[in-house]
Every structure is written in structure tokens, then in C-alpha cells.
mmCIF file of C-alpha atoms in Angstrom:
data_model
loop_
_atom_site.group_PDB
_atom_site.id
_atom_site.type_symbol
_atom_site.label_atom_id
_atom_site.label_comp_id
_atom_site.label_asym_id
_atom_site.label_seq_id
_atom_site.Cartn_x
_atom_site.Cartn_y
_atom_site.Cartn_z
ATOM 1 C CA MET A 6 149.616 270.067 189.674
ATOM 2 C CA ARG A 7 152.626 271.816 188.303
ATOM 3 C CA VAL A 8 151.432 275.288 187.339
ATOM 4 C CA LEU A 9 153.234 277.769 185.151
ATOM 5 C CA VAL A 10 152.418 281.319 186.114
ATOM 6 C CA THR A 11 153.310 284.290 183.893
ATOM 7 C CA GLY A 12 153.294 287.746 185.542
ATOM 8 C CA GLY A 13 154.183 286.260 188.895
ATOM 9 C CA THR A 14 156.192 289.362 189.919
ATOM 10 C CA GLY A 15 153.115 291.577 189.360
ATOM 11 C CA PHE A 16 150.398 292.407 191.793
ATOM 12 C CA VAL A 17 147.734 289.890 190.652
ATOM 13 C CA GLY A 18 150.242 287.270 189.576
ATOM 14 C CA ALA A 19 152.178 287.297 192.855
ATOM 15 C CA HIS A 20 149.044 286.980 194.981
ATOM 16 C CA THR A 21 147.746 284.265 192.719
ATOM 17 C CA ALA A 22 151.064 282.350 192.798
ATOM 18 C CA ALA A 23 151.013 282.507 196.656
ATOM 19 C CA ALA A 24 147.421 281.219 196.747
ATOM 20 C CA LEU A 25 148.313 278.380 194.393
ATOM 21 C CA ALA A 26 151.290 277.465 196.579
ATOM 22 C CA ARG A 27 149.110 277.449 199.689
ATOM 23 C CA ALA A 28 146.680 275.162 197.864
ATOM 24 C CA GLY A 29 149.481 272.671 197.458
ATOM 25 C CA HIS A 30 150.498 273.206 193.833
ATOM 26 C CA ASP A 31 154.065 273.190 192.490
ATOM 27 C CA LEU A 32 154.909 276.493 190.861
ATOM 28 C CA ARG A 33 157.019 277.482 187.895
ATOM 29 C CA LEU A 34 157.254 281.150 187.050
ATOM 30 C CA LEU A 35 158.313 282.555 183.728
ATOM 31 C CA VAL A 36 160.355 285.585 184.690
ATOM 32 C CA ARG A 37 162.749 288.085 183.183
ATOM 33 C CA ASP A 38 164.425 289.042 186.482
ATOM 34 C CA ALA A 39 165.034 286.158 188.873
ATOM 35 C CA GLY A 40 166.224 288.422 191.656
ATOM 36 C CA LYS A 41 163.007 290.467 191.503
ATOM 37 C CA ALA A 42 160.956 287.288 191.493
ATOM 38 C CA GLU A 43 162.718 285.976 194.653
ATOM 39 C CA ARG A 44 162.096 289.273 196.409
ATOM 40 C CA VAL A 45 158.433 289.461 195.459
ATOM 41 C CA LEU A 46 157.715 285.839 196.316
ATOM 42 C CA ALA A 47 159.648 286.090 199.648
ATOM 43 C CA ALA A 48 157.097 288.769 200.667
ATOM 44 C CA HIS A 49 154.397 286.094 200.259
ATOM 45 C CA GLY A 50 156.336 283.473 202.170
ATOM 46 C CA ILE A 51 157.510 281.490 199.139
ATOM 47 C CA ALA A 52 161.220 280.736 199.736
ATOM 48 C CA THR A 53 161.881 278.516 196.731
ATOM 49 C CA CYS A 54 160.263 278.299 193.339
ATOM 50 C CA ASP A 55 161.095 276.908 189.891
ATOM 51 C CA LEU A 56 162.058 280.050 187.913
ATOM 52 C CA ALA A 57 162.200 279.823 184.123
ATOM 53 C CA ARG A 58 164.012 282.761 182.498
ATOM 54 C CA GLY A 59 162.364 284.258 179.506
ATOM 55 C CA ASP A 60 159.746 286.668 178.153
ATOM 56 C CA ILE A 61 156.117 286.086 177.060
ATOM 57 C CA THR A 62 156.922 287.458 173.590
ATOM 58 C CA ASP A 63 159.724 284.980 173.077
ATOM 59 C CA ALA A 64 158.255 281.698 171.791
ATOM 60 C CA ALA A 65 161.289 279.561 172.563
ATOM 61 C CA SER A 66 161.450 280.513 176.228
ATOM 62 C CA VAL A 67 157.680 280.113 176.621
ATOM 63 C CA ALA A 68 157.795 276.612 175.067
ATOM 64 C CA ALA A 69 160.642 275.652 177.490
ATOM 65 C CA ALA A 70 158.652 276.961 180.448
ATOM 66 C CA VAL A 71 155.414 275.242 179.451
ATOM 67 C CA ALA A 72 157.060 271.804 179.098
ATOM 68 C CA GLY A 73 156.053 269.466 181.855
ATOM 69 C CA CYS A 74 153.311 271.702 183.294
ATOM 70 C CA ASP A 75 149.756 270.530 183.982
ATOM 71 C CA ALA A 76 148.307 274.094 183.994
ATOM 72 C CA VAL A 77 149.206 277.543 182.787
ATOM 73 C CA LEU A 78 147.901 280.787 184.342
ATOM 74 C CA HIS A 79 148.713 283.709 182.082
ATOM 75 C CA ALA A 80 148.669 286.908 184.159
ATOM 76 C CA ALA A 81 151.522 288.795 182.483
ATOM 77 C CA ALA A 82 150.548 292.095 180.943
ATOM 78 C CA VAL A 83 151.660 295.654 180.633
ATOM 79 C CA VAL A 84 148.962 297.687 182.504
ATOM 80 C CA SER A 85 149.226 301.317 181.613
ATOM 81 C CA LEU A 86 146.666 303.864 180.517
ATOM 82 C CA ASP A 87 149.362 306.313 179.421
ATOM 83 C CA ALA A 88 148.970 306.968 175.688
ATOM 84 C CA HIS A 89 152.646 307.384 175.080
ATOM 85 C CA ARG A 90 153.264 303.715 176.038
ATOM 86 C CA GLY A 91 150.553 302.509 173.666
ATOM 87 C CA GLU A 92 152.590 300.523 171.147
ATOM 88 C CA GLU A 93 154.582 298.772 173.904
ATOM 89 C CA VAL A 94 151.403 297.875 175.736
ATOM 90 C CA TYR A 95 149.679 296.548 172.628
ATOM 91 C CA ARG A 96 152.662 294.389 171.522
ATOM 92 C CA ALA A 97 153.224 292.773 174.880
ATOM 93 C CA ASN A 98 149.557 292.154 175.708
ATOM 94 C CA VAL A 99 148.468 290.754 172.360
ATOM 95 C CA ARG A 100 151.533 288.971 171.087
ATOM 96 C CA GLY A 101 152.306 287.634 174.598
ATOM 97 C CA THR A 102 148.845 286.201 174.947
ATOM 98 C CA GLU A 103 148.989 284.542 171.496
ATOM 99 C CA ILE A 104 152.275 282.869 172.354
ATOM 100 C CA VAL A 105 151.566 281.779 175.876
ATOM 101 C CA LEU A 106 148.062 280.425 175.356
ATOM 102 C CA GLY A 107 148.841 279.113 171.865
ATOM 103 C CA THR A 108 151.928 277.280 173.088
ATOM 104 C CA ALA A 109 150.113 275.788 176.102
ATOM 105 C CA ARG A 110 147.343 274.604 173.781
ATOM 106 C CA GLU A 111 149.889 272.983 171.421
ATOM 107 C CA HIS A 112 151.473 271.184 174.378
ATOM 108 C CA GLY A 113 148.108 269.759 175.491
ATOM 109 C CA VAL A 114 148.142 271.501 178.876
ATOM 110 C CA ALA A 115 145.077 270.286 180.783
ATOM 111 C CA SER A 116 144.063 273.626 182.358
ATOM 112 C CA LEU A 117 144.515 277.140 180.951
ATOM 113 C CA VAL A 118 143.586 280.391 182.747
ATOM 114 C CA PHE A 119 143.848 283.722 181.065
ATOM 115 C CA VAL A 120 143.638 286.834 183.292
ATOM 116 C CA SER A 121 141.920 289.243 180.932
ATOM 117 C CA SER A 122 140.293 292.445 181.995
ATOM 118 C CA ALA A 123 136.801 293.835 182.292
ATOM 119 C CA GLY A 124 138.096 296.573 180.057
ATOM 120 C CA ALA A 125 137.871 294.181 177.164
ATOM 121 C CA LEU A 126 134.110 294.116 177.642
ATOM 122 C CA PHE A 127 133.653 297.837 178.485
ATOM 123 C CA THR A 128 131.398 299.965 176.286
ATOM 124 C CA PRO A 129 131.364 303.521 177.700
ATOM 125 C CA GLY A 130 127.905 304.295 179.001
ATOM 126 C CA GLY A 131 126.687 300.793 178.092
ATOM 127 C CA PRO A 132 125.090 298.161 180.271
ATOM 128 C CA PRO A 133 126.974 296.563 183.286
ATOM 129 C CA VAL A 134 129.740 294.274 182.294
ATOM 130 C CA GLY A 135 128.973 290.583 182.608
ATOM 131 C CA PRO A 136 130.242 287.218 181.367
ATOM 132 C CA ASP A 137 128.039 287.412 178.266
ATOM 133 C CA SER A 138 129.032 290.919 177.347
ATOM 134 C CA PRO A 139 130.314 291.324 173.774
ATOM 135 C CA LEU A 140 133.834 292.378 173.052
ATOM 136 C CA ALA A 141 134.304 296.140 173.100
ATOM 137 C CA ALA A 142 135.429 298.120 170.053
ATOM 138 C CA PRO A 143 137.839 300.549 171.664
ATOM 139 C CA SER A 144 140.114 303.092 170.015
ATOM 140 C CA SER A 145 142.855 303.472 172.665
ATOM 141 C CA TRP A 146 145.942 301.292 172.769
ATOM 142 C CA TYR A 147 145.432 299.604 176.141
ATOM 143 C CA MET A 148 141.768 298.801 175.639
ATOM 144 C CA ARG A 149 142.480 297.582 172.066
ATOM 145 C CA SER A 150 145.247 295.335 173.427
ATOM 146 C CA LYS A 151 142.892 293.744 175.965
ATOM 147 C CA ALA A 152 140.103 293.357 173.419
ATOM 148 C CA ASP A 153 142.372 291.795 170.779
ATOM 149 C CA ALA A 154 144.044 289.488 173.291
ATOM 150 C CA GLU A 155 140.557 288.477 174.444
ATOM 151 C CA ARG A 156 139.524 287.855 170.880
ATOM 152 C CA PHE A 157 142.366 285.339 170.442
ATOM 153 C CA ALA A 158 141.491 283.661 173.798
ATOM 154 C CA ARG A 159 137.808 283.345 172.703
ATOM 155 C CA THR A 160 138.948 281.662 169.484
ATOM 156 C CA LEU A 161 140.766 278.990 171.568
ATOM 157 C CA LEU A 162 137.774 278.624 173.878
ATOM 158 C CA ASP A 163 135.373 278.212 170.972
ATOM 159 C CA GLY A 164 137.722 275.575 169.607
ATOM 160 C CA GLY A 165 137.353 273.464 172.728
ATOM 161 C CA ALA A 166 140.422 274.532 174.740
ATOM 162 C CA PRO A 167 140.211 273.933 178.461
ATOM 163 C CA LEU A 168 140.350 277.678 178.972
ATOM 164 C CA ARG A 169 138.856 279.806 181.698
ATOM 165 C CA ASN A 170 139.080 283.579 181.342
ATOM 166 C CA SER A 171 138.842 285.892 184.352
ATOM 167 C CA TYR A 172 137.824 289.530 184.063
ATOM 168 C CA PRO A 173 138.975 291.497 187.100
ATOM 169 C CA VAL A 174 137.827 295.065 187.712
ATOM 170 C CA GLY A 175 139.578 297.610 190.015
ATOM 171 C CA VAL A 176 141.969 295.382 191.947
ATOM 172 C CA VAL A 177 143.106 296.745 195.395
ATOM 173 C CA GLY A 178 144.950 295.210 198.279
ATOM 174 C CA PRO A 179 148.268 295.114 200.083
ATOM 175 C CA ASP A 180 151.667 293.861 198.880
ATOM 176 C CA ASP A 181 151.648 295.524 195.521
ATOM 177 C CA PRO A 182 155.134 295.340 193.861
ATOM 178 C CA GLY A 183 154.572 298.158 191.413
ATOM 179 C CA LEU A 184 151.627 300.260 192.714
ATOM 180 C CA SER A 185 149.012 299.151 190.212
ATOM 181 C CA GLU A 186 146.377 301.390 188.756
ATOM 182 C CA SER A 187 143.656 301.078 191.376
ATOM 183 C CA ASN A 188 146.063 301.319 194.353
ATOM 184 C CA HIS A 189 147.608 304.359 192.669
ATOM 185 C CA MET A 190 144.058 305.780 192.420
ATOM 186 C CA LEU A 191 143.544 305.254 196.152
ATOM 187 C CA GLN A 192 146.837 307.043 196.865
ATOM 188 C CA ALA A 193 145.669 310.048 194.844
ATOM 189 C CA LEU A 194 142.238 310.088 196.493
ATOM 190 C CA LEU A 195 143.786 310.189 199.966
ATOM 191 C CA ARG A 196 146.618 312.514 199.121
ATOM 192 C CA ASP A 197 145.012 314.902 196.657
ATOM 193 C CA PHE A 198 141.274 314.962 196.202
ATOM 194 C CA VAL A 199 138.222 312.852 195.310
ATOM 195 C CA PRO A 200 136.517 313.816 192.061
ATOM 196 C CA VAL A 201 132.726 313.630 192.717
ATOM 197 C CA THR A 202 131.585 312.969 189.161
ATOM 198 C CA SER A 203 129.418 310.619 187.035
ATOM 199 C CA ALA A 204 129.500 306.795 187.263
ATOM 200 C CA GLY A 205 131.740 305.175 189.864
ATOM 201 C CA VAL A 206 134.137 302.262 190.359
ATOM 202 C CA ASN A 207 134.052 298.496 191.054
ATOM 203 C CA LEU A 208 136.724 297.334 193.535
ATOM 204 C CA VAL A 209 137.823 293.795 194.231
ATOM 205 C CA ASP A 210 140.335 292.538 196.737
ATOM 206 C CA VAL A 211 143.406 290.930 195.078
ATOM 207 C CA ARG A 212 143.343 288.134 197.712
ATOM 208 C CA ASP A 213 139.785 287.231 196.672
ATOM 209 C CA LEU A 214 140.727 287.351 193.062
ATOM 210 C CA ALA A 215 143.640 285.013 193.749
ATOM 211 C CA LEU A 216 141.247 282.485 195.285
ATOM 212 C CA VAL A 217 139.053 282.668 192.210
ATOM 213 C CA HIS A 218 142.107 281.954 190.079
ATOM 214 C CA VAL A 219 142.895 278.868 192.118
ATOM 215 C CA ALA A 220 139.327 277.572 191.490
ATOM 216 C CA LEU A 221 139.794 278.187 187.746
ATOM 217 C CA VAL A 222 143.234 276.502 187.605
ATOM 218 C CA GLU A 223 141.928 273.494 189.499
ATOM 219 C CA GLY A 224 139.021 273.145 186.995
ATOM 220 C CA ARG A 225 136.320 273.421 189.655
ATOM 221 C CA VAL A 226 134.191 275.307 187.149
ATOM 222 C CA PRO A 227 133.600 274.650 183.396
ATOM 223 C CA PRO A 228 135.668 276.359 180.731
ATOM 224 C CA GLY A 229 134.237 279.809 180.056
ATOM 225 C CA ARG A 230 134.223 283.438 181.109
ATOM 226 C CA TYR A 231 134.257 284.624 184.711
ATOM 227 C CA VAL A 232 133.803 288.340 185.663
ATOM 228 C CA VAL A 233 135.287 289.142 189.109
ATOM 229 C CA GLY A 234 133.285 292.209 189.935
ATOM 230 C CA GLY A 235 133.719 292.973 193.588
ATOM 231 C CA ARG A 236 131.542 295.910 194.718
ATOM 232 C CA PHE A 237 130.424 298.971 192.860
ATOM 233 C CA LEU A 238 130.489 302.446 194.528
ATOM 234 C CA ALA A 239 129.573 305.851 193.146
ATOM 235 C CA TRP A 240 132.399 308.269 193.679
ATOM 236 C CA ALA A 241 130.578 310.174 196.469
ATOM 237 C CA ASP A 242 129.905 306.861 198.287
ATOM 238 C CA LEU A 243 133.615 305.872 197.950
ATOM 239 C CA ALA A 244 134.638 309.173 199.465
ATOM 240 C CA ALA A 245 132.221 308.680 202.382
ATOM 241 C CA LEU A 246 133.559 305.147 203.005
ATOM 242 C CA LEU A 247 137.150 306.370 202.941
ATOM 243 C CA GLU A 248 136.295 309.142 205.373
ATOM 244 C CA ALA A 249 134.551 306.683 207.736
ATOM 245 C CA LEU A 250 137.618 304.418 207.685
ATOM 246 C CA THR A 251 140.200 307.129 208.236
ATOM 247 C CA GLY A 252 138.190 309.505 210.389
ATOM 248 C CA ARG A 253 139.334 312.469 208.339
ATOM 249 C CA GLU A 254 137.518 314.707 205.859
ATOM 250 C CA LEU A 255 138.736 314.345 202.344
ATOM 251 C CA ARG A 256 138.950 317.070 199.847
ATOM 252 C CA LYS A 257 136.054 316.490 197.407
ATOM 253 C CA VAL A 258 135.668 318.345 194.161
ATOM 254 C CA ARG A 259 132.583 318.146 191.979
ATOM 255 C CA VAL A 260 133.704 317.829 188.398
ATOM 256 C CA PRO A 261 131.644 317.002 185.277
ATOM 257 C CA GLY A 262 132.692 313.879 183.516
ATOM 258 C CA ALA A 263 133.360 315.792 180.309
ATOM 259 C CA VAL A 264 135.807 318.081 182.085
ATOM 260 C CA LEU A 265 137.744 315.161 183.504
ATOM 261 C CA ARG A 266 137.976 313.455 180.156
ATOM 262 C CA ALA A 267 139.293 316.700 178.612
ATOM 263 C CA ALA A 268 141.872 316.973 181.481
ATOM 264 C CA GLY A 269 142.966 313.449 180.695
ATOM 265 C CA ARG A 270 143.599 314.407 177.060
ATOM 266 C CA VAL A 271 145.712 317.337 178.222
ATOM 267 C CA LEU A 272 147.751 315.249 180.659
ATOM 268 C CA ASP A 273 148.362 312.610 177.990
ATOM 269 C CA LEU A 274 150.201 315.329 176.016
ATOM 270 C CA VAL A 275 152.070 316.605 179.115
ATOM 271 C CA LYS A 276 153.266 313.145 180.080
ATOM 272 C CA ARG A 277 155.066 312.844 176.806
ATOM 273 C CA PHE A 278 157.479 315.464 178.069
ATOM 274 C CA ARG A 279 157.524 315.224 181.787
ATOM 275 C CA ASP A 280 156.645 312.823 184.631
ATOM 276 C CA VAL A 281 153.309 313.645 186.349
ATOM 277 C CA ASP A 282 152.395 311.562 189.372
ATOM 278 C CA LEU A 283 148.657 311.557 188.832
ATOM 279 C CA PRO A 284 146.672 308.525 187.538
ATOM 280 C CA VAL A 285 144.835 310.793 185.154
ATOM 281 C CA THR A 286 144.773 309.959 181.452
ATOM 282 C CA ARG A 287 142.056 310.251 178.864
ATOM 283 C CA GLU A 288 141.529 306.510 179.108
ATOM 284 C CA SER A 289 141.393 306.364 182.858
ATOM 285 C CA MET A 290 138.887 309.241 182.889
ATOM 286 C CA ILE A 291 136.679 307.396 180.389
ATOM 287 C CA PHE A 292 136.659 304.501 182.816
ATOM 288 C CA ALA A 293 136.099 306.813 185.804
ATOM 289 C CA THR A 294 133.164 308.800 184.398
ATOM 290 C CA LEU A 295 131.423 306.303 182.059
ATOM 291 C CA TRP A 296 131.922 302.953 183.799
ATOM 292 C CA PRO A 297 128.600 301.115 183.962
ATOM 293 C CA GLY A 298 129.480 298.641 186.739
ATOM 294 C CA ALA A 299 130.235 294.952 186.562
ATOM 295 C CA ASP A 300 128.269 291.839 187.724
ATOM 296 C CA GLY A 301 130.412 289.053 189.176
ATOM 297 C CA SER A 302 127.558 287.232 190.899
ATOM 298 C CA ALA A 303 127.742 284.226 188.515
ATOM 299 C CA THR A 304 131.459 283.815 189.305
ATOM 300 C CA THR A 305 130.793 283.974 193.042
ATOM 301 C CA ALA A 306 128.060 281.309 192.702
ATOM 302 C CA ALA A 307 130.246 279.024 190.519
ATOM 303 C CA THR A 308 133.484 279.213 192.486
ATOM 304 C CA GLY A 309 132.108 279.696 196.006
ATOM 305 C CA VAL A 310 134.593 282.482 196.559
ATOM 306 C CA ALA A 311 132.751 285.381 198.277
ATOM 307 C CA ASP A 312 134.088 288.869 198.412
ATOM 308 C CA ARG A 313 135.390 289.942 201.804
ATOM 309 C CA PRO A 314 133.899 293.240 203.065
ATOM 310 C CA LEU A 315 135.149 296.158 201.048
ATOM 311 C CA GLU A 316 135.750 298.021 204.319
ATOM 312 C CA GLU A 317 138.360 295.386 205.252
ATOM 313 C CA SER A 318 139.988 295.453 201.823
ATOM 314 C CA LEU A 319 140.307 299.262 201.818
ATOM 315 C CA ALA A 320 141.633 299.374 205.374
ATOM 316 C CA ASP A 321 144.300 296.781 204.638
ATOM 317 C CA THR A 322 145.238 298.583 201.449
ATOM 318 C CA LEU A 323 145.550 302.024 203.092
ATOM 319 C CA ARG A 324 147.608 300.608 205.952
ATOM 320 C CA TRP A 325 149.929 298.944 203.442
ATOM 321 C CA LEU A 326 150.203 302.125 201.301
ATOM 322 C CA ALA A 327 151.357 304.014 204.422
ATOM 323 C CA ALA A 328 153.723 301.288 205.523
ATOM 324 C CA ALA A 329 155.306 301.248 202.043
ATOM 325 C CA ALA A 330 155.672 305.079 202.182
ATOM 326 C CA HIS A 331 153.181 305.637 199.330
ATOM 327 C CA LEU A 332 151.105 307.658 201.803
ATOM 328 C CA ARG A 333 152.007 309.494 205.041
ATOM 329 C CA PRO A 334 150.444 308.374 208.344
ATOM 330 C CA GLU A 335 148.255 311.473 208.459
ATOM 331 C CA HIS A 336 146.725 310.519 205.105
ATOM 332 C CA ILE A 337 145.192 307.404 206.579
ATOM 333 C CA GLY A 338 144.054 309.009 209.809
ATOM 334 C CA ARG A 339 143.053 306.697 212.596
ATOM 335 C CA LEU A 340 144.076 303.628 210.582
ATOM 336 C CA ALA A 341 147.666 304.570 211.210
ATOM 337 C CA SER A 342 147.321 303.836 214.915
ATOM 338 C CA ASP A 343 145.704 300.395 214.297
ATOM 339 C CA GLY A 344 148.871 298.803 213.086
ATOM 340 C CA PRO A 345 149.215 296.212 210.347
ATOM 341 C CA GLN A 346 146.600 293.498 210.204
ATOM 342 C CA PRO A 347 147.170 289.819 209.313
ATOM 343 C CA PRO A 348 146.332 288.812 205.673
#
């Protein structure tokens, strides 16, 4: 199949594009910067690719890119929990989804995949997120953008579109072009401290997520909703696992969830005026302290894609963070002497 991928220069999109290429599909990427696309794809062993210049919020360039494609995977999104970027995030995520999925539907594309987010289904303190979870009713820009984009996608799905929505949780792994939220979180945990607080985090390997996306593109499962949940860990358990992998004792600070959420509000204000290299915002702290977990067992059963051991995912991620100079060798302890591992 000829597959159009949006967001192919991002973390999830690049790994998914590489997995699709390895599965024998022809790729077309909608990109704003061809040079960046070539660099990112080269890191995954993709030397040549059909690059269509354009932007997901430009209907004409999207229509030109969709033409002649058998499938469309829409992974492009602005992922930021910083409040000062709210309007930019909302516009790109909602309008871009409407244009890409709507145009693909109009062109009769046989297979559509929308990379949504478990955040669209997240009710703070509610039950674990699953494929039947209702849409959330968030107030912040990013979560609103994901919920409203998801609302449009569900309209298409209810209307009979050959659409499969994926809902990733905290995506980690190597070869991250922009240091995405969860990898940035791991950087902070190893470099600064681990907040031992309420709730916990789900983590999924980007390479496993990419294989799920291949299954969805190829139509190996019916149209519908697919949560990619990975594994849930309480914060204390994540700290213990990181310590076991690195052989070093991390700085752990017990902090009530309410205090972290208040700190996020303060840093949202500070970040309006100066750059602060901490993945701490009010929204991220709501996720960190009230996240109920996610259940991806139905997706695993349907696609046959099993999660690799989280220990392997974290070890590969930490080695890559050090190799890319996001962490120092001493931050990853004994993993630094192991050397890079094959993908």
C-alpha cells in the first residue's frame, strides 16, 4: 500500500514510518521541512521517501498529499502541556485533524488511522482508561484539543469511515527527534529527583506502538478504538526500577499531589517569561498525580502485538538519552558501560 504519514518527523510518526517501510509499504510523508525529514528518516535507515511539502492545516497541500494513497496515518500534533502555547496547540491539533481525516474520507482512502491520545479519555481520579471510556471534558488547552479532535474522529467512525483510532499513553524509547514529554520526564527523574506522590504512570515503548500502528493501517483489526496502554507503575515502583537498572540511588522526594499541582500552576506563570527546563506544568501534574491507569489488553489481543519488557524499554531509552547528551553517563550508572543495544 501507499501510505501517507503526517507527523513523520516526530517521535511516534518516525518510528511508525520506519515500521511501515519494513513491512513493505510505500511511504509518502507530508512535511514542512524536507531537510529535517531526510535527517530523521535516515536515522531509521530510510534513505529515500516521497516527501510532500505542506502543512496539516492547509487543505490544498493535504489534498495533494492524499491523492493516490491507499491509507493515511495521521500522527501530526503539537504536544505541549505548557499553558502559554495553548492556542497554537488547539488550532493545530483540532483543525489539522479535521482537514487530514476529512480530506482522506472525501478521497475514499481505504484505511485511516488517527493517533489520538489517552488524554482525550482521561477523567482525573476516574476509572482506568479503556477503549469504551467516554470523552473527557477538560478545561486546559492541550486536553481540550485532543478531546475535540477525537470528537471529530468519532463522528467519522460513527458514519462508517474505515477509521482506527489509537490511544497511546506515556511513550518512551530511543531515537526521539524532539525529546517528547515522557522521555523528558525520564531525563528529569534521573537528573533531578523522583516525586513519590499519588497515582503513577503508564509507559509504552514507541517501537511496540509503531507495530500496533502497522496492524491498524493494514486493517488486521476492525475499525474502532485501540488503547495502547503499556505497563502501569506507581511512582515509587518506577523509582525502584530505575535504580535497579542504573545501580544508583535516585533522589526521591515525597510530595502530596495537591502540592505538585500547585507548583505546576506557578511554573505555568514563570514559563511565560523565562525558559525553565522542567516538565512541570499544571496539566502534567494533573496527569502525574491523578492518572487512573490505562488498559490496553484488548488491543494486545486484537493486534497480537505484545509489549516488550519495560526493563528493556527503559534501558534502551536511558542509553539513548546519554548518547544524545540529554543525560550524562553518571546519570545512567552501570548502563553507561553496557554500550548501545540493537533496536
